[in-house]
């Protein structure tokens, strides 16, 4: 059985993933002092690396989202059943009070 994933855990994972992309490194400090060509190459390399990290974790993210929506759908079905039961009770009460 798979462990359920709460909304808090999903948000925590996404926040930490986003935060890990923005850690300052030595290159961030010396970047303004580098030649313009190297800065452009660094930006492109950094963008490709971040895209790769996002794509490599997309399977985990999609599993979390799927689990979240399955739980939401299950709870929605429960609520609809309860609403139908209450409607039936209300109808029976109206019918019995009118006679």
C-alpha positions as a LaTeX table, in Angstrom:
\begin{tabular}{lrrr}
\hline
Residue & $x$ (\AA) & $y$ (\AA) & $z$ (\AA) \\
\hline
Unk1 & 0.00 & 0.00 & 0.00 \\
Unk2 & 1.20 & 3.48 & $-0.73$ \\
Unk3 & 1.42 & 6.05 & 1.99 \\
Unk4 & $-1.13$ & 8.83 & 1.64 \\
Unk5 & 0.17 & 12.30 & 0.90 \\
Unk6 & $-1.41$ & 15.24 & 2.64 \\
Unk7 & $-1.74$ & 18.70 & 1.16 \\
Unk8 & 0.80 & 19.93 & 3.72 \\
Unk9 & 3.38 & 17.35 & 2.60 \\
Unk10 & 2.81 & 18.25 & $-1.06$ \\
Unk11 & 3.21 & 21.98 & $-0.36$ \\
Unk12 & 6.29 & 21.29 & 1.78 \\
Unk13 & 7.88 & 19.26 & $-1.04$ \\
Unk14 & 7.18 & 21.90 & $-3.68$ \\
Unk15 & 8.44 & 24.71 & $-1.41$ \\
Unk16 & 11.66 & 22.86 & $-0.63$ \\
Unk17 & 12.19 & 21.98 & $-4.30$ \\
Unk18 & 11.72 & 25.62 & $-5.28$ \\
Unk19 & 13.95 & 26.81 & $-2.44$ \\
Unk20 & 16.76 & 24.42 & $-3.44$ \\
Unk21 & 16.90 & 26.05 & $-6.85$ \\
Unk22 & 17.83 & 29.42 & $-5.34$ \\
Unk23 & 20.71 & 28.61 & $-2.96$ \\
Unk24 & 23.54 & 31.10 & $-3.36$ \\
Unk25 & 26.84 & 29.66 & $-4.47$ \\
Unk26 & 30.30 & 31.00 & $-5.11$ \\
Unk27 & 29.44 & 31.59 & $-8.77$ \\
Unk28 & 26.55 & 33.87 & $-7.71$ \\
Unk29 & 28.99 & 36.05 & $-5.79$ \\
Unk30 & 31.65 & 36.34 & $-8.51$ \\
Unk31 & 29.20 & 36.38 & $-11.42$ \\
Unk32 & 29.21 & 40.18 & $-11.94$ \\
Unk33 & 33.00 & 40.06 & $-12.29$ \\
Unk34 & 32.98 & 37.44 & $-15.05$ \\
Unk35 & 33.07 & 38.21 & $-18.79$ \\
Unk36 & 29.69 & 38.68 & $-20.47$ \\
Unk37 & 30.07 & 35.56 & $-22.63$ \\
Unk38 & 30.63 & 33.38 & $-19.59$ \\
Unk39 & 27.63 & 34.94 & $-17.82$ \\
Unk40 & 25.36 & 34.07 & $-20.78$ \\
Unk41 & 26.66 & 30.50 & $-20.86$ \\
Unk42 & 26.16 & 30.27 & $-17.10$ \\
Unk43 & 22.53 & 31.48 & $-17.37$ \\
Unk44 & 21.73 & 28.96 & $-20.10$ \\
Unk45 & 23.42 & 26.11 & $-18.21$ \\
Unk46 & 21.59 & 27.04 & $-15.03$ \\
Unk47 & 18.23 & 27.19 & $-16.83$ \\
Unk48 & 18.79 & 23.77 & $-18.44$ \\
Unk49 & 19.82 & 22.29 & $-15.09$ \\
Unk50 & 16.69 & 23.64 & $-13.37$ \\
Unk51 & 14.47 & 22.30 & $-16.16$ \\
Unk52 & 16.13 & 18.89 & $-15.81$ \\
Unk53 & 15.53 & 18.91 & $-12.03$ \\
Unk54 & 11.89 & 19.80 & $-12.57$ \\
Unk55 & 11.36 & 17.12 & $-15.23$ \\
Unk56 & 13.16 & 14.47 & $-13.18$ \\
Unk57 & 10.86 & 15.18 & $-10.22$ \\
Unk58 & 7.67 & 15.45 & $-12.28$ \\
Unk59 & 6.82 & 11.80 & $-11.66$ \\
Unk60 & 6.88 & 12.35 & $-7.90$ \\
Unk61 & 4.86 & 15.55 & $-8.22$ \\
Unk62 & 2.26 & 13.88 & $-10.47$ \\
Unk63 & 1.90 & 10.99 & $-7.99$ \\
Unk64 & 1.26 & 13.48 & $-5.19$ \\
Unk65 & $-1.27$ & 15.43 & $-7.27$ \\
Unk66 & $-3.04$ & 12.22 & $-8.33$ \\
Unk67 & $-3.28$ & 11.05 & $-4.70$ \\
Unk68 & $-4.64$ & 14.44 & $-3.66$ \\
Unk69 & $-7.35$ & 14.45 & $-6.35$ \\
Unk70 & $-8.30$ & 10.83 & $-5.66$ \\
Unk71 & $-8.84$ & 11.71 & $-2.00$ \\
Unk72 & $-10.84$ & 14.78 & $-2.98$ \\
Unk73 & $-13.00$ & 12.71 & $-5.34$ \\
Unk74 & $-13.57$ & 10.07 & $-2.65$ \\
Unk75 & $-14.61$ & 12.70 & $-0.09$ \\
Unk76 & $-16.86$ & 14.39 & $-2.66$ \\
Unk77 & $-18.65$ & 11.07 & $-3.25$ \\
Unk78 & $-19.17$ & 10.66 & 0.51 \\
Unk79 & $-20.62$ & 14.16 & 0.82 \\
Unk80 & $-22.98$ & 13.59 & $-2.12$ \\
Unk81 & $-24.24$ & 10.35 & $-0.54$ \\
Unk82 & $-24.91$ & 12.19 & 2.73 \\
Unk83 & $-26.75$ & 14.97 & 0.87 \\
Unk84 & $-28.95$ & 12.39 & $-0.88$ \\
Unk85 & $-29.71$ & 10.69 & 2.46 \\
Unk86 & $-30.66$ & 14.05 & 3.98 \\
Unk87 & $-32.90$ & 14.84 & 1.00 \\
Unk88 & $-34.67$ & 11.52 & 1.46 \\
Unk89 & $-35.16$ & 12.19 & 5.17 \\
Unk90 & $-36.47$ & 15.67 & 4.44 \\
Unk91 & $-38.91$ & 14.33 & 1.82 \\
Unk92 & $-40.20$ & 11.67 & 4.22 \\
Unk93 & $-40.63$ & 14.29 & 6.94 \\
Unk94 & $-42.59$ & 16.58 & 4.59 \\
Unk95 & $-44.79$ & 13.69 & 3.45 \\
Unk96 & $-45.53$ & 12.55 & 7.00 \\
Unk97 & $-46.28$ & 16.09 & 8.23 \\
Unk98 & $-48.67$ & 16.81 & 5.34 \\
Unk99 & $-50.91$ & 13.79 & 6.07 \\
\hline
\end{tabular}
